CSV table of C-alpha atoms and ligand atoms in Angstrom, one decimal:
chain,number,residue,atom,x,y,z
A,1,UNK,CA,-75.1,111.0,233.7
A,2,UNK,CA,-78.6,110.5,235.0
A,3,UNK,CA,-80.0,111.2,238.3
A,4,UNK,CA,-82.7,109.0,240.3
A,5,UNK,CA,-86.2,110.2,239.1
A,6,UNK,CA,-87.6,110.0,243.2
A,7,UNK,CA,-91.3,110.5,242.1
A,8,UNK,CA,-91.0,107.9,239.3
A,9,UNK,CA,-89.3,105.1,241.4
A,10,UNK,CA,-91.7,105.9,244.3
A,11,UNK,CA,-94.4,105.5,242.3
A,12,UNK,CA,-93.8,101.9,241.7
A,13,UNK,CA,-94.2,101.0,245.2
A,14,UNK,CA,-98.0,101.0,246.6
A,15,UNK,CA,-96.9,101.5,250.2
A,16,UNK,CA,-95.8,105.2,249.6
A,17,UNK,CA,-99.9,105.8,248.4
A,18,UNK,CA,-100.7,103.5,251.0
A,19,UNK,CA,-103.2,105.6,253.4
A,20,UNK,CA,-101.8,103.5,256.9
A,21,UNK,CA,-98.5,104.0,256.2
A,22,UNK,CA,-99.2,108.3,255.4
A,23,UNK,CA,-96.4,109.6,257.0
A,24,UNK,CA,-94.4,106.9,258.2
A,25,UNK,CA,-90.5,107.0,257.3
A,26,UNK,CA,-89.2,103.3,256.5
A,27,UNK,CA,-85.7,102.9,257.6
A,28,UNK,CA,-85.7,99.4,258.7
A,29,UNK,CA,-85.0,98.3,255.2
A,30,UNK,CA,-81.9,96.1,255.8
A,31,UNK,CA,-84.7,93.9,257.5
A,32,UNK,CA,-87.3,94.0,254.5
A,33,UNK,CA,-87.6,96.2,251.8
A,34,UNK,CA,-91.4,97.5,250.8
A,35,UNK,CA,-92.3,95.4,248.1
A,36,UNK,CA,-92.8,96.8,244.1
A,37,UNK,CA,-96.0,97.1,242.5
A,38,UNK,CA,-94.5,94.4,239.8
A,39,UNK,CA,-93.9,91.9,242.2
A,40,UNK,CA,-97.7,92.5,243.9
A,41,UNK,CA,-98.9,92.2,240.5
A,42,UNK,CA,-97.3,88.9,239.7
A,43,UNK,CA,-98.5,87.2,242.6
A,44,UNK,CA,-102.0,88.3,242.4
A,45,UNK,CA,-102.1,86.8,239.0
A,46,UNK,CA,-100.6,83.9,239.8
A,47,UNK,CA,-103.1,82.8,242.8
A,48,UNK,CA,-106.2,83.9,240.5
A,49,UNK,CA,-105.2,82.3,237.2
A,50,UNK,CA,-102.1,79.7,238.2
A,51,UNK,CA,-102.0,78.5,241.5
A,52,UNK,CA,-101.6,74.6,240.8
A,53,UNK,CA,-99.1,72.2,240.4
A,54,UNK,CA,-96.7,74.0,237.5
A,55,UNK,CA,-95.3,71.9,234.6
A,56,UNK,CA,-98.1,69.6,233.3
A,57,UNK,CA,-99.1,70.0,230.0
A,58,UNK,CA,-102.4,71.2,230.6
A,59,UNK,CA,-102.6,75.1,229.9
A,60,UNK,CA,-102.8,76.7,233.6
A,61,UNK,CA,-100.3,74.5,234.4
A,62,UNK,CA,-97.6,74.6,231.9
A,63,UNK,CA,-98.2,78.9,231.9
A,64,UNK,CA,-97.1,78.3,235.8
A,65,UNK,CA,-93.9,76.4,234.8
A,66,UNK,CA,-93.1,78.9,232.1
A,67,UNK,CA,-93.4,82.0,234.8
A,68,UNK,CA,-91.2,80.2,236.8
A,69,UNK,CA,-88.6,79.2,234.3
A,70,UNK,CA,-88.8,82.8,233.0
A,71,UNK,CA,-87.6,84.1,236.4
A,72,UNK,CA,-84.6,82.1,236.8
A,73,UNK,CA,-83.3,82.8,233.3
A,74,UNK,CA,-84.4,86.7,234.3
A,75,UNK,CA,-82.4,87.0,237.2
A,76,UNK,CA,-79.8,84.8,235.8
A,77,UNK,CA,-79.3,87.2,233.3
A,78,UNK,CA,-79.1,89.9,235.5
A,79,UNK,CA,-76.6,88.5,237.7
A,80,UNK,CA,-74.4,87.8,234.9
A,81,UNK,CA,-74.4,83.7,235.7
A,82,UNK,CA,-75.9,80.9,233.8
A,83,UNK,CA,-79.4,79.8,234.2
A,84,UNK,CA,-78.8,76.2,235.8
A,85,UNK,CA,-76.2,78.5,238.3
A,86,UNK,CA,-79.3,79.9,240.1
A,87,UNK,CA,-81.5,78.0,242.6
A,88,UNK,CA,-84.5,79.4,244.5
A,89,UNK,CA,-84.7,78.1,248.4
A,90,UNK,CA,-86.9,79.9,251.2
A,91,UNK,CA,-84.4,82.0,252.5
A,92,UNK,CA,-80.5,82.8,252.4
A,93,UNK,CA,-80.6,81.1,256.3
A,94,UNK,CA,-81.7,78.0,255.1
A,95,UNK,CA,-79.6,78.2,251.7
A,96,UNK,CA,-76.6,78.1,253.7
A,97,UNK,CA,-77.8,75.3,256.1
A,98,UNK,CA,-78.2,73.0,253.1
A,99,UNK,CA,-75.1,74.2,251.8
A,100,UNK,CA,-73.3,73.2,255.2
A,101,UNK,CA,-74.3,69.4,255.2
A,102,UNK,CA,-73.1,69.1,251.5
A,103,UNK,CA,-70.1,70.5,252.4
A,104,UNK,CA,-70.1,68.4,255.7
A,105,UNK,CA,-70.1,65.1,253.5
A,106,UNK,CA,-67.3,66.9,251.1
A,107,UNK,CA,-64.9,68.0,253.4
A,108,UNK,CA,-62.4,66.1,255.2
A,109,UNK,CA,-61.0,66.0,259.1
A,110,UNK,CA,-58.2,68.9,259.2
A,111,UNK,CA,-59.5,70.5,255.5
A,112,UNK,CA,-59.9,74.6,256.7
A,113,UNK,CA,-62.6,76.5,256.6
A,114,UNK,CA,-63.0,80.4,257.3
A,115,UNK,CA,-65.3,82.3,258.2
A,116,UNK,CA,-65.6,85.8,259.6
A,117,UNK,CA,-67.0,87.9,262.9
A,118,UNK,CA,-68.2,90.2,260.9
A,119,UNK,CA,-71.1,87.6,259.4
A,120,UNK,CA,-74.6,87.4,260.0
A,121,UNK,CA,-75.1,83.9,261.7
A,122,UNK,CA,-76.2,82.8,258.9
A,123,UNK,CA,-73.0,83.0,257.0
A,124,UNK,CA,-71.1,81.8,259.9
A,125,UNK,CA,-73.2,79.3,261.9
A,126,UNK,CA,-73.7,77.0,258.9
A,127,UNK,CA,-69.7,76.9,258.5
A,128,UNK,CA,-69.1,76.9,262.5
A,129,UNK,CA,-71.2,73.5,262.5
A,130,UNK,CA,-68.5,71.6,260.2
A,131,UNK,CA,-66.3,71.4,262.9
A,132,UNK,CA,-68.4,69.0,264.6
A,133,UNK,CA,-66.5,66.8,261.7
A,134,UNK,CA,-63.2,67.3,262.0
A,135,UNK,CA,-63.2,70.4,259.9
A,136,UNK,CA,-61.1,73.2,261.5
A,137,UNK,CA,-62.6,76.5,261.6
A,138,UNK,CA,-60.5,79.7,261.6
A,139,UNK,CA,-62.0,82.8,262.1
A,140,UNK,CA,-60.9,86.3,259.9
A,141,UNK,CA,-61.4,89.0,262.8
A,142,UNK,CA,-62.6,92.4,262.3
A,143,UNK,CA,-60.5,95.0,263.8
A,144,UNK,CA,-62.0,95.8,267.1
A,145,UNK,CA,-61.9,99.5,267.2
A,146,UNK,CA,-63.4,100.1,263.4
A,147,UNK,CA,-65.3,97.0,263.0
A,148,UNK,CA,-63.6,96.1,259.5
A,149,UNK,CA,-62.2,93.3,258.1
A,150,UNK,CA,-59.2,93.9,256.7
A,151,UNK,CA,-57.1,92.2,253.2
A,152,UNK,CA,-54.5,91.6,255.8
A,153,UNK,CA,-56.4,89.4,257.9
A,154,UNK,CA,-57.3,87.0,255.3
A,155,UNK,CA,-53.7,86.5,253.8
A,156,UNK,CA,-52.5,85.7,257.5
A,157,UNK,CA,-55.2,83.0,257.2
A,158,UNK,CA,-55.0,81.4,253.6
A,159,UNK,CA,-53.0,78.5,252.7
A,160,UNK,CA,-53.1,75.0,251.0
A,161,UNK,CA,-55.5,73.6,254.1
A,162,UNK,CA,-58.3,75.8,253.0
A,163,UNK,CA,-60.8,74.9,251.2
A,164,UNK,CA,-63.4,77.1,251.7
A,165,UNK,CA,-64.0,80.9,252.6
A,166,UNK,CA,-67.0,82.4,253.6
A,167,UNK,CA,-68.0,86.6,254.2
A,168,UNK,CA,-69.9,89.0,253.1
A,169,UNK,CA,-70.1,91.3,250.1
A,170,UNK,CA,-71.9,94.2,252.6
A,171,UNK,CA,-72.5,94.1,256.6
A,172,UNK,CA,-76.1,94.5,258.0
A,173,UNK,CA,-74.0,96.6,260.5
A,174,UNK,CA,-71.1,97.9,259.5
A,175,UNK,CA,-72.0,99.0,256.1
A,176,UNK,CA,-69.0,98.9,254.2
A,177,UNK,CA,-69.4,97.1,251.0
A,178,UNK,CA,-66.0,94.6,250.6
A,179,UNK,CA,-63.5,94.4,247.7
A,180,UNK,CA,-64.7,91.4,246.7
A,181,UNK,CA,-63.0,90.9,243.5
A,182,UNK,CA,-59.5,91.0,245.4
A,183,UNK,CA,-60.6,88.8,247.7
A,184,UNK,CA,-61.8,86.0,245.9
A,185,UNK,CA,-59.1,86.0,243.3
A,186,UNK,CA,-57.0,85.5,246.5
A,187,UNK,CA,-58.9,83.0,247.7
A,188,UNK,CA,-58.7,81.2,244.1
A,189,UNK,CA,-55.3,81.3,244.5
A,190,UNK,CA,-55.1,79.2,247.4
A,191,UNK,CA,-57.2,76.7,246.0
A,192,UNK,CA,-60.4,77.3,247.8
A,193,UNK,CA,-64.1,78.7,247.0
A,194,UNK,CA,-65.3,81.7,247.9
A,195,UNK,CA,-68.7,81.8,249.1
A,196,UNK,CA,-70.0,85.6,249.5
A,197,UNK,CA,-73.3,86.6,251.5
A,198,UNK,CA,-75.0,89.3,249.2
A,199,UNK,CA,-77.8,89.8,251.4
A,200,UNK,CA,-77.0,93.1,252.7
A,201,UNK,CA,-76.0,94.5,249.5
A,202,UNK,CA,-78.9,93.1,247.2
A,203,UNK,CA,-81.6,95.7,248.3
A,204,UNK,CA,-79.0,98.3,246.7
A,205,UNK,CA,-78.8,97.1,243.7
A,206,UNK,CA,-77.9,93.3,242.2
A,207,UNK,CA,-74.4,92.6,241.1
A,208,UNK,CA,-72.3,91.1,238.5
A,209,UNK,CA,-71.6,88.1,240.3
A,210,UNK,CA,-69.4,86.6,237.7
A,211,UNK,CA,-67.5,90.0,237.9
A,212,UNK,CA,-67.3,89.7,241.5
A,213,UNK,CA,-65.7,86.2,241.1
A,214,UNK,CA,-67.6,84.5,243.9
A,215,UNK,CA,-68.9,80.8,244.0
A,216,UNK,CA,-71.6,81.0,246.2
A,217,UNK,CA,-73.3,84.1,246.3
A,218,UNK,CA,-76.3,84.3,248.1
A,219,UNK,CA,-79.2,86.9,248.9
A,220,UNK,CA,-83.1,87.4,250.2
A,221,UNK,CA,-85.1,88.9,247.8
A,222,UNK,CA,-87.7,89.9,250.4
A,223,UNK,CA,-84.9,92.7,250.8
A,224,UNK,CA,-85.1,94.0,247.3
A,225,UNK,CA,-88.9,94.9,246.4
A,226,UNK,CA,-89.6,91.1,245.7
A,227,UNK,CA,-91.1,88.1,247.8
A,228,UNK,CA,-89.4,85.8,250.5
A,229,UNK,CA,-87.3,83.7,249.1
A,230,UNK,CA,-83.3,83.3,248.8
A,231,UNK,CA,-81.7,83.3,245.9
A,232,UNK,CA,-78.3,81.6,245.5
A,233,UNK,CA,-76.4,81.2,242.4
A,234,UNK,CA,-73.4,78.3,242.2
A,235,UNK,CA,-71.1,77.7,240.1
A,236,UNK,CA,-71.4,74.2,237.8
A,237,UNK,CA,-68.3,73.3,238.6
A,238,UNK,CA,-69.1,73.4,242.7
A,239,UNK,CA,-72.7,71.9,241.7
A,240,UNK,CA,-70.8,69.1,240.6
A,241,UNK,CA,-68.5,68.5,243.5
A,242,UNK,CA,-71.2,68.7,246.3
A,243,UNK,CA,-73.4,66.2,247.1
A,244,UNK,CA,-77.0,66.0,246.2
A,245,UNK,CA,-79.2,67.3,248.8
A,246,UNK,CA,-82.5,66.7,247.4
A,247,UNK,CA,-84.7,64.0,246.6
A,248,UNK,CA,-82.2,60.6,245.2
A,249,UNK,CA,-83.8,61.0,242.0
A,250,UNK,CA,-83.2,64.7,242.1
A,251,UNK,CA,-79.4,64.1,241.8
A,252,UNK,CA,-78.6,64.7,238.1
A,253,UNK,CA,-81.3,68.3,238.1
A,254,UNK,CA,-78.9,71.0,238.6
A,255,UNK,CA,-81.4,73.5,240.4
A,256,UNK,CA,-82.9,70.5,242.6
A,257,UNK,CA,-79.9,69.3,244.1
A,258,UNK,CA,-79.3,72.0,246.6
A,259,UNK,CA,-82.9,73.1,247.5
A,260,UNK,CA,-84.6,70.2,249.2
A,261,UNK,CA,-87.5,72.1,250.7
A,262,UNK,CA,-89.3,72.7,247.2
A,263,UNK,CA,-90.2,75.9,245.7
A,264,UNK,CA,-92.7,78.3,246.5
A,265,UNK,CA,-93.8,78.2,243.0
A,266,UNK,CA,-95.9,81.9,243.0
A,267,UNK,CA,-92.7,83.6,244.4
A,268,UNK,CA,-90.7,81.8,241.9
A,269,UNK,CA,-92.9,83.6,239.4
A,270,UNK,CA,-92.8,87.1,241.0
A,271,UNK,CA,-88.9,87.0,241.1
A,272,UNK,CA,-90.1,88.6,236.9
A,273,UNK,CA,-91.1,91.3,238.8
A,274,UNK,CA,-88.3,92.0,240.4
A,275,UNK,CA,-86.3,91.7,237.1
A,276,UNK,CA,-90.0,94.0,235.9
A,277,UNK,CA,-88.8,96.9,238.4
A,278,UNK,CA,-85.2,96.8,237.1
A,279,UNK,CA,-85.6,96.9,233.7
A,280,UNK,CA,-88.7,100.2,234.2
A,281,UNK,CA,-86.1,102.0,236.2
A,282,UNK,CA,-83.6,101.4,233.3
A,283,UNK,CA,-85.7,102.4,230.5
A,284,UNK,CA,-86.9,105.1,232.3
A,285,UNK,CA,-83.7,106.5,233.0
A,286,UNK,CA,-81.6,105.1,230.6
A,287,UNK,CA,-84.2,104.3,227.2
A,288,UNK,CA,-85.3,101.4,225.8
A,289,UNK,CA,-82.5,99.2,224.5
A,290,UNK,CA,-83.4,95.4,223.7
A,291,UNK,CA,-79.8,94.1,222.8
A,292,UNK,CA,-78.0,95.7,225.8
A,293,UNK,CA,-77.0,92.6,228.2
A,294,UNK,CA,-79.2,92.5,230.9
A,295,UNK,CA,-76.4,92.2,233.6
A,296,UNK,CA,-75.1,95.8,232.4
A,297,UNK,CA,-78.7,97.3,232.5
A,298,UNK,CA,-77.7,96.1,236.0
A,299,UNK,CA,-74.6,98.0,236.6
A,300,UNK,CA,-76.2,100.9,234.9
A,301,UNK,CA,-79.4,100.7,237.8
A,302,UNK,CA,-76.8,100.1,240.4
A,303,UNK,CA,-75.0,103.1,239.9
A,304,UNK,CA,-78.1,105.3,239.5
A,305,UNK,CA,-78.9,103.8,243.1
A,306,UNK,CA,-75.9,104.4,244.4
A,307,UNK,CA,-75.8,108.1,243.5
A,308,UNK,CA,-79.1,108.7,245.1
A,309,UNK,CA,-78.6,106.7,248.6
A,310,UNK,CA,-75.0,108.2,249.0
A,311,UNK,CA,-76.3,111.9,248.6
A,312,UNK,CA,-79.0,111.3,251.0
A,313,UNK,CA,-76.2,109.3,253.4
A,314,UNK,CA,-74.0,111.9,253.8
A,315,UNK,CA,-76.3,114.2,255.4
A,316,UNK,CA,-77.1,111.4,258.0
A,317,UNK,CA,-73.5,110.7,258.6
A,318,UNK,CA,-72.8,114.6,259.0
A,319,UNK,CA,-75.5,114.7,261.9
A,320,UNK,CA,-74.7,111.5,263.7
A,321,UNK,CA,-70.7,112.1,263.7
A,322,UNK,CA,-71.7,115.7,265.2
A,323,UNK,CA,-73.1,114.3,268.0
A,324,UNK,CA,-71.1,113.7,271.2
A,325,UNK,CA,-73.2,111.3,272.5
A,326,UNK,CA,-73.1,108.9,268.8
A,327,UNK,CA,-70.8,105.9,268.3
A,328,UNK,CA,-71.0,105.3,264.5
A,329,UNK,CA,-69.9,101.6,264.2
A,330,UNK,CA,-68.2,101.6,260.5
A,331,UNK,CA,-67.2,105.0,258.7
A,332,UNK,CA,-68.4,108.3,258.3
A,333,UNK,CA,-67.8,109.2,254.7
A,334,UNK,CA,-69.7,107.4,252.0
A,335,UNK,CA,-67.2,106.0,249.5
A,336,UNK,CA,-67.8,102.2,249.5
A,337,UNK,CA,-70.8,102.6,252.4
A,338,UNK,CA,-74.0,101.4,252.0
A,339,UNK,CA,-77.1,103.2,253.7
A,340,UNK,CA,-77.1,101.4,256.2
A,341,UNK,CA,-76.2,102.9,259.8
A,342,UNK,CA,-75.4,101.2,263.6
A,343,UNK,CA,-75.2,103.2,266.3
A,344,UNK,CA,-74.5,103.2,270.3
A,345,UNK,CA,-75.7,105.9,272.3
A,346,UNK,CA,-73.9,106.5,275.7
A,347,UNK,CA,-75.7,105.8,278.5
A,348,UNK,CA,-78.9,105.1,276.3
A,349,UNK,CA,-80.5,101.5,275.2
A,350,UNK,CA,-81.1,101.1,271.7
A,351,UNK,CA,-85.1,99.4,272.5
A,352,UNK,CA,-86.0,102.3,274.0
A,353,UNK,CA,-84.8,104.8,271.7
A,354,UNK,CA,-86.1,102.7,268.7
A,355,UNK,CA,-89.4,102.9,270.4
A,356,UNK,CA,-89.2,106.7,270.8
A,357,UNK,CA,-89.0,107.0,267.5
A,358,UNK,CA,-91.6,104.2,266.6
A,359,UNK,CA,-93.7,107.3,268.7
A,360,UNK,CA,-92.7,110.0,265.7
A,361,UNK,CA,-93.7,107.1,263.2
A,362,UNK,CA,-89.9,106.2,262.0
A,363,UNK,CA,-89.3,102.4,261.7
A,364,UNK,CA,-85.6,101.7,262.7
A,365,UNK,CA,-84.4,98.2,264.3
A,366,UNK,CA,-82.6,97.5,267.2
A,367,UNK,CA,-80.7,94.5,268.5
A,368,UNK,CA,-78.1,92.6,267.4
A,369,UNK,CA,-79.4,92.1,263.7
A,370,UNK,CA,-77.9,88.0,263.8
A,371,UNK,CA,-74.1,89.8,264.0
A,372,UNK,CA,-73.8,88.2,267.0
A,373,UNK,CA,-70.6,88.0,267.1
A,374,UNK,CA,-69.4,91.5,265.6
A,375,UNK,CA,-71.3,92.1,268.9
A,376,UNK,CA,-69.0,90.7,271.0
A,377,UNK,CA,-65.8,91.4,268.9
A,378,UNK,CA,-66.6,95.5,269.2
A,379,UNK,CA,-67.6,95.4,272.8
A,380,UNK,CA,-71.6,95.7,272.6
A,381,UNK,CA,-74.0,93.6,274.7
A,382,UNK,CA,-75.0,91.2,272.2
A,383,UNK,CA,-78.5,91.4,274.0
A,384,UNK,CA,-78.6,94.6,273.8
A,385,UNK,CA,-76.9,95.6,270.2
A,386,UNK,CA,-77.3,98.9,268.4
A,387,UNK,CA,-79.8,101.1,267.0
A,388,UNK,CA,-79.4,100.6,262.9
A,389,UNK,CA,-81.1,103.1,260.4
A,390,UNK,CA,-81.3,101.8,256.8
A,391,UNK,CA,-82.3,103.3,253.7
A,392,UNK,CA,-82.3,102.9,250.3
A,393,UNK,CA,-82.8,104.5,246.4
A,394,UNK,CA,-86.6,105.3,247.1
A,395,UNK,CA,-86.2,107.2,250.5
A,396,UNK,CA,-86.3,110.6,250.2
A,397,UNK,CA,-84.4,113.7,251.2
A,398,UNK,CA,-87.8,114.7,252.9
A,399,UNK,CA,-87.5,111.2,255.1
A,400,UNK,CA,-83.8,111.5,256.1
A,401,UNK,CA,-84.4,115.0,257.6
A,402,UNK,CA,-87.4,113.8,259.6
A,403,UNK,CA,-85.1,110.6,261.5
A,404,UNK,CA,-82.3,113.6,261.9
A,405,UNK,CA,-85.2,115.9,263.3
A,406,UNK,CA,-86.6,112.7,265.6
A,407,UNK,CA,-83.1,111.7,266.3
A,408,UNK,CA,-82.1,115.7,267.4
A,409,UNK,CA,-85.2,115.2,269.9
A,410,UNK,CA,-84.5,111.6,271.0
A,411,UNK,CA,-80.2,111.2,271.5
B,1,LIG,C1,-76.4,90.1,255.9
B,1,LIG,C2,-77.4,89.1,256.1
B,1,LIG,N1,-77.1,87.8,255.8
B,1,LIG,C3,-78.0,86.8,255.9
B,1,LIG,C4,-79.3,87.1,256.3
B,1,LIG,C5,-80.3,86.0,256.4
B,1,LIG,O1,-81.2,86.0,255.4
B,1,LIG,P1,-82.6,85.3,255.5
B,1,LIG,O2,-83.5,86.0,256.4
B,1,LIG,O3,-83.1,85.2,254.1
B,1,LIG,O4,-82.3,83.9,256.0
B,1,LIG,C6,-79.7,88.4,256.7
B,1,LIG,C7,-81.0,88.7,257.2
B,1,LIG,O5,-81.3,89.7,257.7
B,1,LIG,C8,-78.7,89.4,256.6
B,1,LIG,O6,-79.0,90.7,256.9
């Protein structure tokens, strides 16, 4: 089994030979992920040699639309989902708004809707909104003392009233990354879709959505080494239920109908390189191999990933759980964790010890990361929030001991 080649992924990303950022340790990465030298590429091409209206016939033109058209039939590909199933907005936030007025004009007075405490707003606010039409809104709680949703929670909730369930594959908080699979063949079962916010999860690899059996799946590709933009792939048969919400004429162009605001056309075209960094890290790792299916050079990639952040998480864990003084929020061991850590510190607020170690140049957030309402459900001052460290494949062993060295100094 390969192992993550450290130098060779790092060296795809220009902000580790970046002379400002010499010795600064990135752990804010569930907020934005450095981007790869593919993606830079891309767009610097496409403002010097395509930047103008894509899809005319005249050459600069018609290259533009082809980039573009590449990209979704890239990442389709790498998703496992069919090209029409994947539509480009400006971010997951403003996916799922669109998303919410279609369903809005779809649902009835008294259909059921449910949507976690667990969520980012934006995979809850969107949903919480319907009720304004009669929709009722029931809300799958996460346990209060470990922050986790559990299988339980959702059964007690099903039944032939809902039509629509919506949580996430990974928490920006918690961490844990969901059995999706059993929960969306359970939601099938009762007749409803299942709409599954991938955001937190993307920036550690891209999944097999069709394996994971959602309907929606969304996530922000400005958290996986690519530009801002949200992707979100649907399946037809939902395309075809909702409502157009894009221009009348619009209403028969599967990738229009639920992305109103228009592309951004140049971060269309650097999604390729995106799919560009994927497909390196494969063949690097793995060897070239043209007929393998793209979406298991995916699982390949993710588990390579996976490998890498859970031996550097452990370490982390180890240190924080040691600590008196530490509320972990989520669990300590790895298995099914992403790198992605929320603390409390007794008798400590999380601004000022994220800006204590902004002092030993370590980027970590702090806050209430949009969870508003895990906030509430586990006791923490919404205003207030936690401290949250995030990593992922291309930090370094090196990095991780200097936050548990600043850390030692700070808590
Ligand atoms: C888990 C999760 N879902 C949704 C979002 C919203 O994504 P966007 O910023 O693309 O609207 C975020 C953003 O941080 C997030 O972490």
């Amino acid at each position: 089994m390969a192992t993550l080649d450290l130098g060779f992924v790092r060296s795809q990303f220009p902000a580790f030979s970046e002379p400002s950022l010499e010795g600064f340790a990135h752990f804010e990465n569930a907020g934005g992920s450095y981007a790869c030298q593919q993606v830079i590429d891309i767009l610097d091409h496409y403002y010097r040699q395509t930047k103008l209206q894509p899809y005319y016939s005249f050459q600069p033109s018609s290259k533009a639309g082809q980039q573009m058209d590449m990209a979704r039939n890239r990442m389709a590909q790498w998703l496992h989902v069919d090209t029409d199933e994947v539509h480009f907005g400006p971010s997951t936030s403003q996916n799922t708004y669109v998303l919410g007025q279609a369903l809005r004009q779809h649902l009835q007075a008294g259909d059921e809707v449910i949507i976690t405490n667990q969520d980012h707003e934006a995979n809850i606010g969107a949903w919480r909104r319907l009720a304004e039409s009669g929709v009722v809104v029931r809300e799958w709680q996460v346990d209060p003392v470990t922050a986790e949703l559990t299988t339980s929670g959702l059964e007690a909730l099903l039944s032939e009233r809902t039509k629509v369930v919506a949580f996430t594959h990974c928490s920006n908080i918690v961490g844990s990354i969901h059995p999706v699979r059993e929960w969306t063949d359970m939601i099938h079962a009762a007749g409803a879709i299942a709409i599954v916010d991938g955001v937190a999860f993307g920036g550690h690899g891209l999944p097999d959505v069709d394996a994971l059996g959602a309907d929606i799946y969304l996530f922000s590709l400005y958290k996986v080494y690519g530009p801002h933009l949200g992707v979100m792939t649907m399946r037809k048969a939902v395309n075809e239920m909702l409502p157009n919400q894009g221009h009348f004429f619009n209403a028969g162009n599967t990738t229009a109908r639920f992305t109103p605001a228009g592309p951004d056309h140049a971060q269309i075209a650097a999604v390729n390189g995106v799919i560009d960094y994927f497909e390196t890290v494969y063949e690097h790792h793995f060897g070239a191999d043209d007929n393998l299916p793209l979406h298991q050079k995916g699982a390949a990639v993710l588990k390579l990933f996976r490998q890498a952040e859970q031996s550097n998480l452990q370490p982390l864990l180890d240190f924080l759980a040691s600590k008196s003084n530490v509320t972990i929020i989520g669990k300590t061991d790895v298995t099914e964790r992403a790198p992605t850590v929320a603390v409390v510190v007794e008798g400590r607020k999380p601004d000022e010890l994220a800006a204590a170690l902004a002092a030993k140049k370590i980027g970590v957030a702090n806050g209430n990361c949009y969870a508003y309402h895990l906030m509430q459900a586990v006791g923490i001052e919404p205003d207030e929030g936690v401290l949250r460290m995030s990593f992922v494949h291309y930090t370094s062993m090196e990095e991780i001991k200097q936050l548990i060295a600043a850390l030692d100094s700070v808590v």
